[in-house]
Structure formats: structure tokens, C-alpha cells
């Protein structure tokens, strides 16, 4: 084996060992969290989960919902898949000079060479567009990210090193699949042929660029676990463990369980493993922030920032977590995640619908609120009135519960109690809700719905004065 092969093995193993070490730290952080995972085990319906990964990761369906940025990302992603085969081939070459994937057959190998050539240019164009977007267009949701600039530069250099390696190789071996890598052939003909290099010199320069490519790939590997590009590793698992049918209400708590001493998320380790995986999966694309009504009306909340800030809180507490000293872990609420941010959320979940990697922002906000309210009695003064009204008047407003059925005056709608007493049957209970019962505008909706039901011949009843607030608004406020 040539001496250079040993050097390559040492560099390769070193980079992979460092990568494995960084990933093991991330795994420790994920497994250190102990909150309950909401909405099932997340390992049910395996075929559906595999399908969603195929559609949304391999197929980039969610990413492509946003046109230009989606095409850019998909090109880079698919390009990397194709080009990784060439990277593996190059690695193999260092161990066994002359190694190629030609054993897959001339037709397949020619197609692979062509795809690699085309996708290298595609990725390069996508990187240029990404720079244009970040530096010239500067959409607000993207924000400024040095990390992104480093990654884009690295990606661009990776593609350029490949083109250089191939073009010089085509000088050394002019007939080597030259009909199948027309972009590299164009580069050779335009820029290298005038230099009139000997085949040996060109071959050596090609090897230098192959080594540059190795170093860039392995450097990228080491950089991934601590960069925003971590989503390369985590977006797939996060998509696999997503809510398959969308979120179903809030996480349940058992207030009667006397063994439970804390509710909600007070410390970062109160999150669940899925919550922590969410933090590592964020691509910082800003789609959630663009969709957020709180952010768009100048509230201090950004769902993108919440995820990034919770990750910062996690990293800040990393020494205590790694040392197994839970008593030294600080509260989630602090300099990064502040009270006013947590209380600005309208709980609409628009952020979750927009997120291409299925991050669940809202449940984290609910759980932090729950801890503030149930453990610290800490919430905006305005909420005190709402909490009291729900407890005393059974609606968020200071309305008498005796007036709950006033909207139905003169409509002769029977209550469920009357139906039961008379032995009659109805098909439906019309649950009116607090707004439909007390809010002047919504009372008109309730009355109109009664007309529709009657016209449709549907038998229904209401609860009348027996109806009470479901408690949903105060649960969303953490109570
Ligand atoms: S759920 Fe909250 S954070 Fe998400 S979009 Fe709505 S207001 Fe914004
Ligand atoms: S949470 Fe999702 S939508 Fe928001 S920035 Fe991260 S990846 Fe993008």
C-alpha cells in the first residue's frame, strides 16, 4: 500500500473519530432530557413514517413548498447524494489506486458520471443563488448567519475542487468518459489545453485537487455537529418521529398524581427527547417566523428564535448536564428566552405548518407557560382576570353563567336536560362555546347555525345554562 494511503487512513479515521465524539455529546444531551413525549410513542405506524421520510427528505416535498429557496435546497441536497458516490470512489482510490465504480457496468457508470458532472454545476449555481439571497435579497426570516456563509463557501469550494480534479484528469486521460462529462470537458478545453501540460503533470495536479476535496469533505464532517448544518443529520430522524396527523391538542398532565413534583418545562432537561431533537433539526430557514402572526405584528416572539434560543440554553447548561449535576442546571427563562416572548404566542401553530422539518414550537411554549403558572404563579397581570372568570363564571369574561343561553331566547331550542326528561332523542349536541354564547358578533353565528340545522332537518339540543367553558383558553395559558 502506498505511503499516501496510510496518511489518508490516519486523516480519515481522525476526522471520523472527532465526528463520532461530537455526535456522542449530542446524543448525551438528547438522552439527558426526561419530559414526556406528547402524542404517542412516535414509533408507531412505521410504514407511514418511512413514507413521510421518503416524501419529505428524499423527495424534498415540504422544502419545495417555497419555490426558489426550495429548488435551491433540493438541488444542493440531491446533488450531495449523487456527489457523495464520487467522494466514496475517491476515498477508495486512496486505498487502492485506480479504484472506480466502473464495476457497476458501462451504462450505469456513464450515467453516474454524467449526473455527477451536471449536479456539480447545479450545486454551484444553487450556492451562488444562496449567496445572492443572503447577501443581496436578505429576506428578514433568514437573518444574518456567519455559519451559513461558512457552509456555503465550503460547499462552493467542494464543487470547484471536483471540477478541477476532473478537468486535470481529463488532460491526463483525454478519453476517460469524455463524452459523459461535458462540463468538465468544456473546462479542460477552455482553460487547461492552452497550458499544454504533460499528462503526468496534469495527473499530479488532479491528485492534489482530489486531496483538497478529501480535506474539505472531512473538514465539513467535523464542522457539521456544531453548525447549523447539523440538520443534515437530524432532519431525517425528526421527520420520522413527527406528529403524523398533526398536533392533537396539548400535552396532558395528571394533577392528581401526587408523585409528580413539577409541571411543565422549568429547566431545559424538562423537555422531551423529541423536543431536543427538534432543537438540533432547525435549518434556520425562517419560514416559521415569516408565518408567525405575533412576529408579523411586532411582538417580541419569533418561533425561529425560540428554537435557536432554547438550543443556546441547552448548550449553556451542557457542562452541568454532562457532569450529571442536575442541581446546577439553570432555569429556561432568562436572558435568552424571556417572559414577554413566551406570552406573545397566539397558539395558532402556523409556525409548525410552515416548518419543512416538522419542528413543534408551540408545545414547548405551552410547557414553559405551564411551569411558570403552575410552579411559580408567574404570568401577566391581565391573565389573572381571565383565570378568575373561568373559575367563577365558567367563561373567560365577566358574564353571568345564567346568561349563557340568552342568545337562544325565542328560538325554542330544547336543552339536553329537557330531551332526557322527555325521553326524546336528538342526533347532535350543539356545543355553542363561550364566544357563541356571549360575544355579540358570534351570537349571530350561533343563531344562523340553528337556522341551518333546522332547515336541514337535523335534531339537536344545547346544554343551555349547564354549558361551561372547556378550559381550553386557560390551558393554553399554562393553567
Ligand atoms: S403558534 Fe405562536 S409561535 Fe407559532 S406561529 Fe402562532 S403565534 Fe407564532
Ligand atoms: S423551526 Fe423550522 S421553519 Fe423555523 S427556522 Fe427552524 S427549520 Fe425553519
Short mmCIF file of C-alpha atoms and ligand atoms in Angstrom, two decimals:
data_model
loop_
_atom_site.label_atom_id
_atom_site.label_comp_id
_atom_site.label_asym_id
_atom_site.label_seq_id
_atom_site.Cartn_x
_atom_site.Cartn_y
_atom_site.Cartn_z
CA UNK A 1 0.00 0.00 0.00
CA UNK A 2 1.46 3.44 -0.92
CA UNK A 3 2.63 5.73 1.90
CA UNK A 4 -0.04 8.26 0.97
CA UNK A 5 -2.68 5.63 1.67
CA UNK A 6 -1.53 5.44 5.30
CA UNK A 7 -1.69 9.21 5.56
CA UNK A 8 -5.21 9.11 4.14
CA UNK A 9 -6.29 6.39 6.58
CA UNK A 10 -4.93 8.43 9.51
CA UNK A 11 -6.73 11.62 8.40
CA UNK A 12 -9.94 9.72 7.62
CA UNK A 13 -10.01 7.90 10.96
CA UNK A 14 -9.11 11.07 12.88
CA UNK A 15 -11.93 13.07 11.29
CA UNK A 16 -14.44 10.29 11.83
CA UNK A 17 -13.37 9.81 15.44
CA UNK A 18 -13.84 13.53 16.10
CA UNK A 19 -17.23 13.42 14.35
CA UNK A 20 -18.31 10.42 16.42
CA UNK A 21 -17.20 12.18 19.62
CA UNK A 22 -19.27 15.29 18.77
CA UNK A 23 -22.29 13.17 17.87
CA UNK A 24 -21.97 11.27 21.15
CA UNK A 25 -22.20 14.59 23.03
CA UNK A 26 -25.37 15.46 21.13
CA UNK A 27 -26.78 12.03 21.97
CA UNK A 28 -25.95 12.59 25.65
CA UNK A 29 -27.83 15.89 25.54
CA UNK A 30 -30.85 14.28 23.86
CA UNK A 31 -31.00 11.42 26.34
CA UNK A 32 -30.46 13.73 29.35
CA UNK A 33 -33.91 15.28 28.80
CA UNK A 34 -36.72 13.46 30.54
CA UNK A 35 -40.03 15.18 29.73
CA UNK A 36 -42.87 13.07 28.33
CA UNK A 37 -43.18 12.84 24.55
CA UNK A 38 -46.56 14.14 23.52
CA UNK A 39 -48.90 12.39 21.10
CA UNK A 40 -47.88 8.75 21.11
CA UNK A 41 -44.59 6.94 21.22
CA UNK A 42 -43.54 8.22 17.82
CA UNK A 43 -42.50 4.73 16.80
CA UNK A 44 -45.96 3.56 15.76
CA UNK A 45 -47.13 3.27 12.12
CA UNK A 46 -43.62 2.56 10.84
CA UNK A 47 -44.65 2.28 7.12
CA UNK A 48 -46.27 5.75 7.31
CA UNK A 49 -43.15 7.12 8.97
CA UNK A 50 -40.88 5.65 6.31
CA UNK A 51 -43.16 7.09 3.66
CA UNK A 52 -43.07 10.59 5.15
CA UNK A 53 -39.25 10.43 5.22
CA UNK A 54 -39.17 9.32 1.58
CA UNK A 55 -41.55 12.12 0.54
CA UNK A 56 -40.17 14.94 2.64
CA UNK A 57 -36.48 14.15 2.96
CA UNK A 58 -35.60 12.27 -0.22
CA UNK A 59 -38.38 13.93 -2.24
CA UNK A 60 -37.96 17.35 -0.54
CA UNK A 61 -41.75 17.86 -0.70
CA UNK A 62 -42.02 20.17 2.32
CA UNK A 63 -38.92 22.11 1.30
CA UNK A 64 -40.28 22.65 -2.22
CA UNK A 65 -43.39 24.41 -0.89
CA UNK A 66 -41.30 27.55 -1.12
CA UNK A 67 -40.40 27.88 -4.78
CA UNK A 68 -36.99 29.47 -5.31
CA UNK A 69 -35.44 28.61 -1.97
CA UNK A 70 -36.96 25.13 -2.24
CA UNK A 71 -35.46 24.43 -5.67
CA UNK A 72 -32.12 25.76 -4.41
CA UNK A 73 -32.16 23.48 -1.37
CA UNK A 74 -33.39 20.44 -3.30
CA UNK A 75 -30.64 20.87 -5.90
CA UNK A 76 -27.98 21.00 -3.19
CA UNK A 77 -29.49 18.01 -1.39
CA UNK A 78 -29.88 15.77 -4.43
CA UNK A 79 -26.51 16.94 -5.71
CA UNK A 80 -24.86 15.89 -2.46
CA UNK A 81 -26.43 12.44 -2.68
CA UNK A 82 -25.06 11.91 -6.19
CA UNK A 83 -21.69 13.50 -5.49
CA UNK A 84 -21.20 11.52 -2.28
CA UNK A 85 -20.80 8.46 -4.52
CA UNK A 86 -17.88 10.17 -6.24
CA UNK A 87 -16.44 11.11 -2.84
CA UNK A 88 -16.61 7.45 -1.81
CA UNK A 89 -14.98 6.47 -5.07
CA UNK A 90 -12.18 8.97 -4.39
CA UNK A 91 -11.72 7.59 -0.87
CA UNK A 92 -11.49 4.11 -2.37
CA UNK A 93 -8.90 5.40 -4.82
CA UNK A 94 -6.59 6.40 -1.96
CA UNK A 95 -6.65 2.86 -0.60
CA UNK A 96 -6.45 1.17 -3.97
CA UNK A 97 -5.10 3.45 -6.75
CA UNK A 98 -7.17 3.06 -9.89
CA UNK A 99 -10.32 2.13 -7.97
CA UNK A 100 -13.59 3.25 -9.61
CA UNK A 101 -17.24 2.21 -9.59
CA UNK A 102 -16.95 1.02 -13.20
CA UNK A 103 -17.82 -2.47 -11.99
CA UNK A 104 -21.50 -1.41 -11.96
CA UNK A 105 -21.41 -1.64 -15.77
CA UNK A 106 -20.61 0.85 -18.55
CA UNK A 107 -24.18 2.14 -18.99
CA UNK A 108 -24.82 2.80 -15.32
CA UNK A 109 -21.35 4.20 -14.75
CA UNK A 110 -21.65 6.57 -17.74
CA UNK A 111 -25.00 7.79 -16.40
CA UNK A 112 -23.45 8.28 -12.96
CA UNK A 113 -20.53 10.27 -14.38
CA UNK A 114 -22.95 12.50 -16.31
CA UNK A 115 -25.19 13.04 -13.28
CA UNK A 116 -22.20 13.93 -11.13
CA UNK A 117 -20.95 16.43 -13.70
CA UNK A 118 -24.38 18.06 -14.09
CA UNK A 119 -25.15 18.15 -10.36
CA UNK A 120 -21.76 19.65 -9.54
CA UNK A 121 -22.70 22.60 -11.73
CA UNK A 122 -26.24 22.59 -10.31
CA UNK A 123 -24.96 22.75 -6.73
CA UNK A 124 -22.53 25.51 -7.69
CA UNK A 125 -25.39 27.54 -9.23
CA UNK A 126 -27.55 26.87 -6.14
CA UNK A 127 -24.73 28.08 -3.88
CA UNK A 128 -24.44 31.28 -5.97
CA UNK A 129 -28.20 31.84 -5.62
CA UNK A 130 -27.98 31.19 -1.87
CA UNK A 131 -25.24 33.84 -1.58
CA UNK A 132 -27.37 36.25 -3.65
CA UNK A 133 -30.33 35.57 -1.38
CA UNK A 134 -28.38 36.01 1.84
CA UNK A 135 -26.24 38.96 0.84
CA UNK A 136 -28.39 40.91 -1.65
CA UNK A 137 -32.08 39.97 -1.21
CA UNK A 138 -31.70 39.43 2.55
CA UNK A 139 -35.22 38.21 3.44
CA UNK A 140 -35.93 39.05 7.06
CA UNK A 141 -36.63 35.46 8.12
CA UNK A 142 -33.14 34.29 7.14
CA UNK A 143 -31.36 36.77 9.36
CA UNK A 144 -27.58 37.03 9.44
CA UNK A 145 -25.62 33.82 9.87
CA UNK A 146 -21.83 33.51 9.70
CA UNK A 147 -22.36 29.78 9.92
CA UNK A 148 -24.38 29.79 6.70
CA UNK A 149 -21.70 31.80 4.90
CA UNK A 150 -19.01 29.34 6.03
CA UNK A 151 -21.09 26.38 4.92
CA UNK A 152 -21.95 27.89 1.55
CA UNK A 153 -18.29 28.77 0.96
CA UNK A 154 -17.24 25.23 1.89
CA UNK A 155 -19.88 23.77 -0.43
CA UNK A 156 -18.76 26.02 -3.29
CA UNK A 157 -15.10 25.03 -2.74
CA UNK A 158 -16.10 21.35 -2.68
CA UNK A 159 -17.72 21.67 -6.10
CA UNK A 160 -14.83 23.69 -7.55
CA UNK A 161 -12.27 21.16 -6.31
CA UNK A 162 -14.25 18.40 -8.03
CA UNK A 163 -14.35 20.27 -11.33
CA UNK A 164 -10.61 20.96 -11.13
CA UNK A 165 -9.85 17.34 -10.25
CA UNK A 166 -11.90 16.10 -13.20
CA UNK A 167 -10.64 18.67 -15.72
CA UNK A 168 -6.97 17.93 -14.94
CA UNK A 169 -7.72 14.20 -15.02
CA UNK A 170 -9.18 14.71 -18.49
CA UNK A 171 -5.88 16.27 -19.58
CA UNK A 172 -4.01 13.24 -18.25
CA UNK A 173 -6.55 10.75 -19.68
CA UNK A 174 -8.32 12.59 -22.54
CA UNK A 175 -10.64 9.71 -23.47
CA UNK A 176 -11.80 8.75 -19.97
CA UNK A 177 -15.61 9.02 -20.26
CA UNK A 178 -15.10 12.34 -22.04
CA UNK A 179 -18.49 12.02 -23.79
CA UNK A 180 -20.25 11.82 -20.43
CA UNK A 181 -18.78 14.77 -18.52
CA UNK A 182 -19.28 17.59 -20.98
CA UNK A 183 -18.97 20.38 -18.40
CA UNK A 184 -15.59 19.14 -17.19
CA UNK A 185 -14.54 18.62 -20.83
CA UNK A 186 -15.57 22.21 -21.56
CA UNK A 187 -13.40 23.43 -18.64
CA UNK A 188 -10.46 21.36 -19.84
CA UNK A 189 -10.76 22.59 -23.44
CA UNK A 190 -11.22 26.22 -22.46
CA UNK A 191 -8.80 26.70 -19.56
CA UNK A 192 -6.30 23.83 -19.43
CA UNK A 193 -5.50 22.89 -23.01
CA UNK A 194 -3.74 26.25 -23.68
CA UNK A 195 -1.37 25.38 -20.80
CA UNK A 196 -0.07 22.34 -22.76
CA UNK A 197 0.63 20.31 -19.61
CA UNK A 198 2.17 16.86 -19.82
CA UNK A 199 -0.17 14.01 -18.85
CA UNK A 200 1.99 13.26 -15.82
CA UNK A 201 1.88 16.86 -14.52
CA UNK A 202 -1.86 17.08 -15.13
CA UNK A 203 -2.37 13.78 -13.30
CA UNK A 204 -0.40 15.06 -10.32
CA UNK A 205 -2.37 18.30 -10.18
CA UNK A 206 -5.60 16.28 -10.40
CA UNK A 207 -4.41 14.28 -7.37
CA UNK A 208 -3.73 17.50 -5.47
CA UNK A 209 -7.32 18.62 -6.07
CA UNK A 210 -8.57 15.17 -5.07
CA UNK A 211 -6.75 15.60 -1.76
CA UNK A 212 -8.11 19.12 -1.37
CA UNK A 213 -11.55 17.59 -1.86
CA UNK A 214 -10.82 14.95 0.80
CA UNK A 215 -9.77 17.61 3.30
CA UNK A 216 -12.84 19.74 2.55
CA UNK A 217 -15.20 16.75 2.93
CA UNK A 218 -13.61 15.61 6.19
CA UNK A 219 -13.47 19.20 7.48
CA UNK A 220 -17.17 19.50 6.65
CA UNK A 221 -17.80 16.27 8.58
CA UNK A 222 -16.09 17.70 11.67
CA UNK A 223 -17.91 21.01 11.35
CA UNK A 224 -21.43 19.57 10.92
CA UNK A 225 -22.19 18.67 14.57
CA UNK A 226 -21.53 22.20 15.81
CA UNK A 227 -23.04 24.09 12.89
CA UNK A 228 -26.49 24.91 11.56
CA UNK A 229 -25.79 22.15 9.05
CA UNK A 230 -26.45 19.70 11.86
CA UNK A 231 -29.86 19.34 10.23
CA UNK A 232 -28.12 17.18 7.61
CA UNK A 233 -28.02 14.51 10.33
CA UNK A 234 -31.18 15.33 12.27
CA UNK A 235 -33.83 16.41 9.73
CA UNK A 236 -34.37 12.79 8.64
CA UNK A 237 -34.93 11.40 12.17
CA UNK A 238 -37.01 14.44 13.10
CA UNK A 239 -39.24 13.83 10.09
CA UNK A 240 -39.51 10.15 11.01
CA UNK A 241 -40.62 11.00 14.58
CA UNK A 242 -43.00 13.81 13.57
CA UNK A 243 -46.68 14.10 14.54
CA UNK A 244 -48.11 12.02 11.70
CA UNK A 245 -51.59 13.53 11.83
CA UNK A 246 -50.65 16.98 13.02
CA UNK A 247 -50.71 18.10 16.64
CA UNK A 248 -53.64 16.90 18.73
CA UNK A 249 -54.31 19.46 21.44
CA UNK A 250 -51.98 19.95 24.35
CA UNK A 251 -49.85 17.58 26.34
CA UNK A 252 -51.92 16.09 29.17
CA UNK A 253 -50.97 16.42 32.84
CA UNK A 254 -52.25 14.38 35.71
CA UNK A 255 -52.74 16.89 38.53
CA UNK A 256 -53.90 14.14 40.85
CA UNK A 257 -50.65 12.17 40.61
CA UNK A 258 -49.01 13.02 43.95
CA UNK A 259 -45.65 11.65 42.86
CA UNK A 260 -45.30 14.46 40.31
CA UNK A 261 -43.43 17.37 41.88
CA UNK A 262 -43.02 19.64 38.86
CA UNK A 263 -45.19 20.56 35.91
CA UNK A 264 -44.16 21.87 32.51
CA UNK A 265 -40.69 22.89 31.44
CA UNK A 266 -38.73 24.87 34.02
CA UNK A 267 -35.28 23.53 33.17
CA UNK A 268 -34.05 22.63 29.74
CA UNK A 269 -33.85 18.96 30.76
CA UNK A 270 -37.62 19.00 31.34
CA UNK A 271 -38.02 18.89 27.58
CA UNK A 272 -38.57 15.51 25.94
CA UNK A 273 -36.00 13.81 23.71
CA UNK A 274 -38.17 14.76 20.74
CA UNK A 275 -38.10 18.42 21.80
CA UNK A 276 -34.31 18.29 21.96
CA UNK A 277 -34.10 16.59 18.58
CA UNK A 278 -36.26 19.49 17.30
CA UNK A 279 -33.64 21.96 18.52
CA UNK A 280 -30.92 20.12 16.61
CA UNK A 281 -33.04 19.81 13.45
CA UNK A 282 -33.67 23.51 12.83
CA UNK A 283 -32.29 24.68 9.47
CA UNK A 284 -32.74 28.36 10.45
CA UNK A 285 -34.73 28.88 7.24
CA UNK A 286 -37.06 31.39 8.92
CA UNK A 287 -40.27 30.03 7.37
CA UNK A 288 -41.88 29.74 10.81
CA UNK A 289 -41.02 33.34 11.61
CA UNK A 290 -42.48 34.55 8.30
CA UNK A 291 -45.74 32.75 9.12
CA UNK A 292 -45.99 33.88 12.73
CA UNK A 293 -48.76 36.43 13.38
CA UNK A 294 -47.13 37.50 16.63
CA UNK A 295 -43.84 38.26 14.90
CA UNK A 296 -45.61 39.93 11.99
CA UNK A 297 -47.36 42.32 14.36
CA UNK A 298 -44.11 43.36 16.03
CA UNK A 299 -44.47 41.22 19.15
CA UNK A 300 -41.17 40.13 20.68
CA UNK A 301 -41.75 36.49 19.65
CA UNK A 302 -40.08 34.67 16.78
CA UNK A 303 -40.61 30.88 16.63
CA UNK A 304 -37.27 30.57 14.84
CA UNK A 305 -35.54 32.48 17.64
CA UNK A 306 -37.29 30.39 20.32
CA UNK A 307 -35.80 27.22 18.85
CA UNK A 308 -32.34 28.79 18.49
CA UNK A 309 -32.50 30.28 21.99
CA UNK A 310 -33.60 27.02 23.60
CA UNK A 311 -30.65 25.36 21.87
CA UNK A 312 -28.38 28.05 23.33
CA UNK A 313 -29.85 27.39 26.78
CA UNK A 314 -29.17 23.67 26.28
CA UNK A 315 -25.55 24.32 25.28
CA UNK A 316 -25.14 26.77 28.14
CA UNK A 317 -26.12 24.02 30.57
CA UNK A 318 -24.05 21.38 28.78
CA UNK A 319 -21.28 21.24 31.44
CA UNK A 320 -23.81 20.56 34.22
CA UNK A 321 -25.69 18.01 32.10
CA UNK A 322 -22.51 16.19 31.08
CA UNK A 323 -21.25 16.19 34.67
CA UNK A 324 -24.56 14.71 35.85
CA UNK A 325 -25.27 17.65 38.16
CA UNK A 326 -28.97 18.46 37.63
CA UNK A 327 -28.95 20.85 40.59
CA UNK A 328 -26.61 23.15 38.62
CA UNK A 329 -28.90 23.40 35.59
CA UNK A 330 -30.39 26.88 35.37
CA UNK A 331 -33.98 27.88 34.50
CA UNK A 332 -35.11 28.06 30.89
CA UNK A 333 -36.45 31.57 31.33
CA UNK A 334 -33.56 34.00 31.44
CA UNK A 335 -31.56 36.29 29.22
CA UNK A 336 -32.34 34.32 26.04
CA UNK A 337 -35.90 33.07 26.47
CA UNK A 338 -37.83 35.84 28.21
CA UNK A 339 -41.30 36.06 29.73
CA UNK A 340 -42.63 38.51 27.15
CA UNK A 341 -41.60 36.17 24.32
CA UNK A 342 -43.37 33.23 25.93
CA UNK A 343 -46.60 35.18 26.49
CA UNK A 344 -46.74 36.65 22.97
CA UNK A 345 -47.74 33.36 21.29
CA UNK A 346 -51.33 33.15 19.99
CA UNK A 347 -51.07 29.34 19.84
CA UNK A 348 -52.13 29.28 16.18
CA UNK A 349 -49.45 26.71 15.18
CA UNK A 350 -48.83 28.47 11.85
CA UNK A 351 -45.12 28.04 12.59
CA UNK A 352 -45.48 24.27 12.71
CA UNK A 353 -47.43 24.15 9.46
CA UNK A 354 -44.64 26.13 7.76
CA UNK A 355 -41.66 24.20 9.12
CA UNK A 356 -40.05 21.94 6.48
CA UNK A 357 -38.52 19.65 9.13
CA UNK A 358 -41.64 19.35 11.30
CA UNK A 359 -40.41 21.10 14.41
CA UNK A 360 -43.04 21.53 17.15
CA UNK A 361 -42.60 25.01 18.56
CA UNK A 362 -45.97 25.51 20.20
CA UNK A 363 -45.88 22.65 22.71
CA UNK A 364 -42.57 23.92 24.05
CA UNK A 365 -44.13 27.36 24.60
CA UNK A 366 -47.17 25.79 26.30
CA UNK A 367 -44.95 23.73 28.59
CA UNK A 368 -42.84 26.71 29.62
CA UNK A 369 -46.05 28.64 30.37
CA UNK A 370 -47.36 25.68 32.33
CA UNK A 371 -44.28 25.70 34.52
CA UNK A 372 -44.48 29.46 35.06
CA UNK A 373 -48.16 29.34 36.01
CA UNK A 374 -48.38 26.08 37.98
CA UNK A 375 -44.98 26.16 39.68
CA UNK A 376 -44.26 29.87 40.06
CA UNK A 377 -47.65 31.62 39.72
CA UNK A 378 -45.88 33.91 37.30
CA UNK A 379 -47.96 35.31 34.42
CA UNK A 380 -49.09 38.68 33.01
CA UNK A 381 -51.49 40.55 35.31
CA UNK A 382 -54.21 40.57 32.62
CA UNK A 383 -54.40 36.78 32.79
CA UNK A 384 -55.38 36.84 36.45
CA UNK A 385 -58.78 38.21 35.43
CA UNK A 386 -59.25 35.52 32.79
CA UNK A 387 -58.29 32.74 35.21
CA UNK A 388 -60.72 34.08 37.82
CA UNK A 389 -63.55 34.45 35.32
CA UNK A 390 -63.18 30.87 34.10
CA UNK A 391 -63.16 29.62 37.70
CA UNK A 392 -66.10 31.75 38.87
CA UNK A 393 -68.18 32.49 35.76
CA UNK A 394 -67.21 29.49 33.60
CA UNK A 395 -66.20 31.76 30.71
CA UNK A 396 -63.15 33.98 30.13
CA UNK A 397 -65.35 37.06 30.51
CA UNK A 398 -67.10 38.59 33.50
CA UNK A 399 -70.50 37.37 32.26
CA UNK A 400 -73.07 35.69 34.44
CA UNK A 401 -73.34 31.94 33.73
CA UNK A 402 -77.11 32.43 33.98
CA UNK A 403 -76.95 34.46 30.75
CA UNK A 404 -75.20 31.74 28.74
CA UNK A 405 -78.36 30.72 26.90
CA UNK A 406 -79.70 34.28 26.33
CA UNK A 407 -78.55 34.14 22.71
CA UNK A 408 -81.21 31.45 22.14
CA UNK A 409 -84.15 33.49 23.51
CA UNK A 410 -87.28 32.98 21.41
CA UNK A 411 -85.63 30.20 19.36
CA UNK A 412 -87.36 27.41 21.32
CA UNK A 413 -84.28 25.16 21.34
CA UNK A 414 -84.54 22.29 23.77
CA UNK A 415 -81.76 21.63 26.24
CA UNK A 416 -80.26 18.19 26.73
CA UNK A 417 -81.83 18.07 30.19
CA UNK A 418 -85.27 18.57 28.66
CA UNK A 419 -84.58 15.97 25.98
CA UNK A 420 -83.52 13.40 28.56
CA UNK A 421 -86.50 14.18 30.82
CA UNK A 422 -88.96 13.79 27.94
CA UNK A 423 -87.39 10.58 26.67
CA UNK A 424 -86.87 12.09 23.21
CA UNK A 425 -83.78 11.52 21.06
CA UNK A 426 -81.51 14.01 19.26
CA UNK A 427 -78.77 13.38 16.76
CA UNK A 428 -76.42 16.13 17.88
CA UNK A 429 -75.45 18.28 20.80
CA UNK A 430 -74.79 21.81 19.59
CA UNK A 431 -71.81 22.92 21.70
CA UNK A 432 -72.08 26.71 21.48
CA UNK A 433 -68.90 27.77 23.30
CA UNK A 434 -68.22 30.97 25.23
CA UNK A 435 -67.85 33.24 22.20
CA UNK A 436 -71.02 31.87 20.58
CA UNK A 437 -72.88 32.43 23.83
CA UNK A 438 -71.67 35.86 24.94
CA UNK A 439 -69.97 37.75 22.12
CA UNK A 440 -72.48 39.85 20.17
CA UNK A 441 -70.94 39.10 16.78
CA UNK A 442 -70.64 35.37 17.46
CA UNK A 443 -74.17 35.15 18.88
CA UNK A 444 -75.38 35.92 15.35
CA UNK A 445 -73.34 32.95 14.10
CA UNK A 446 -74.96 30.68 16.71
CA UNK A 447 -78.44 31.80 15.69
CA UNK A 448 -77.64 31.38 11.99
CA UNK A 449 -76.36 27.85 12.61
CA UNK A 450 -79.61 26.97 14.36
CA UNK A 451 -81.50 28.08 11.21
CA UNK A 452 -79.22 25.94 9.05
CA UNK A 453 -79.67 22.87 11.27
CA UNK A 454 -83.44 23.28 11.27
CA UNK A 455 -83.59 23.74 7.51
CA UNK A 456 -81.54 20.56 7.16
CA UNK A 457 -83.97 18.70 9.42
CA UNK A 458 -81.32 17.82 11.97
CA UNK A 459 -82.45 17.07 15.50
CA UNK A 460 -80.20 18.76 18.04
CA UNK A 461 -80.16 20.21 21.52
CA UNK A 462 -77.98 22.56 23.54
CA UNK A 463 -76.73 22.39 27.12
CA UNK A 464 -78.10 25.84 27.95
CA UNK A 465 -77.02 27.09 31.37
CA UNK A 466 -75.28 23.75 32.00
CA UNK A 467 -72.64 24.53 29.39
CA UNK A 468 -69.31 25.76 30.78
CA UNK A 469 -66.01 26.86 29.31
CA UNK A 470 -63.98 23.85 28.11
CA UNK A 471 -60.96 25.37 29.83
CA UNK A 472 -59.02 25.36 26.60
CA UNK A 473 -58.02 29.07 26.70
CA UNK A 474 -56.60 28.82 30.21
CA UNK A 475 -54.82 25.56 29.42
CA UNK A 476 -53.10 27.31 26.54
CA UNK A 477 -52.11 29.97 29.03
CA UNK A 478 -50.45 27.30 31.13
CA UNK A 479 -53.15 26.92 33.80
S1 LIG B 1 -48.14 29.25 17.42
FE1 LIG B 1 -47.19 31.04 18.41
S2 LIG B 1 -45.09 31.00 17.65
FE2 LIG B 1 -46.27 29.67 16.29
S3 LIG B 1 -46.92 31.00 14.60
FE3 LIG B 1 -48.58 31.03 16.09
S4 LIG B 1 -48.11 32.82 17.38
FE4 LIG B 1 -46.24 32.34 16.26
S1 LIG B 2 -38.13 25.97 13.19
FE1 LIG B 2 -38.49 25.07 11.15
S2 LIG B 2 -39.34 26.76 9.92
FE2 LIG B 2 -38.41 27.67 11.75
S3 LIG B 2 -36.34 28.25 11.14
FE3 LIG B 2 -36.21 26.19 12.06
S4 LIG B 2 -36.43 24.78 10.32
FE4 LIG B 2 -37.11 26.79 9.59
#
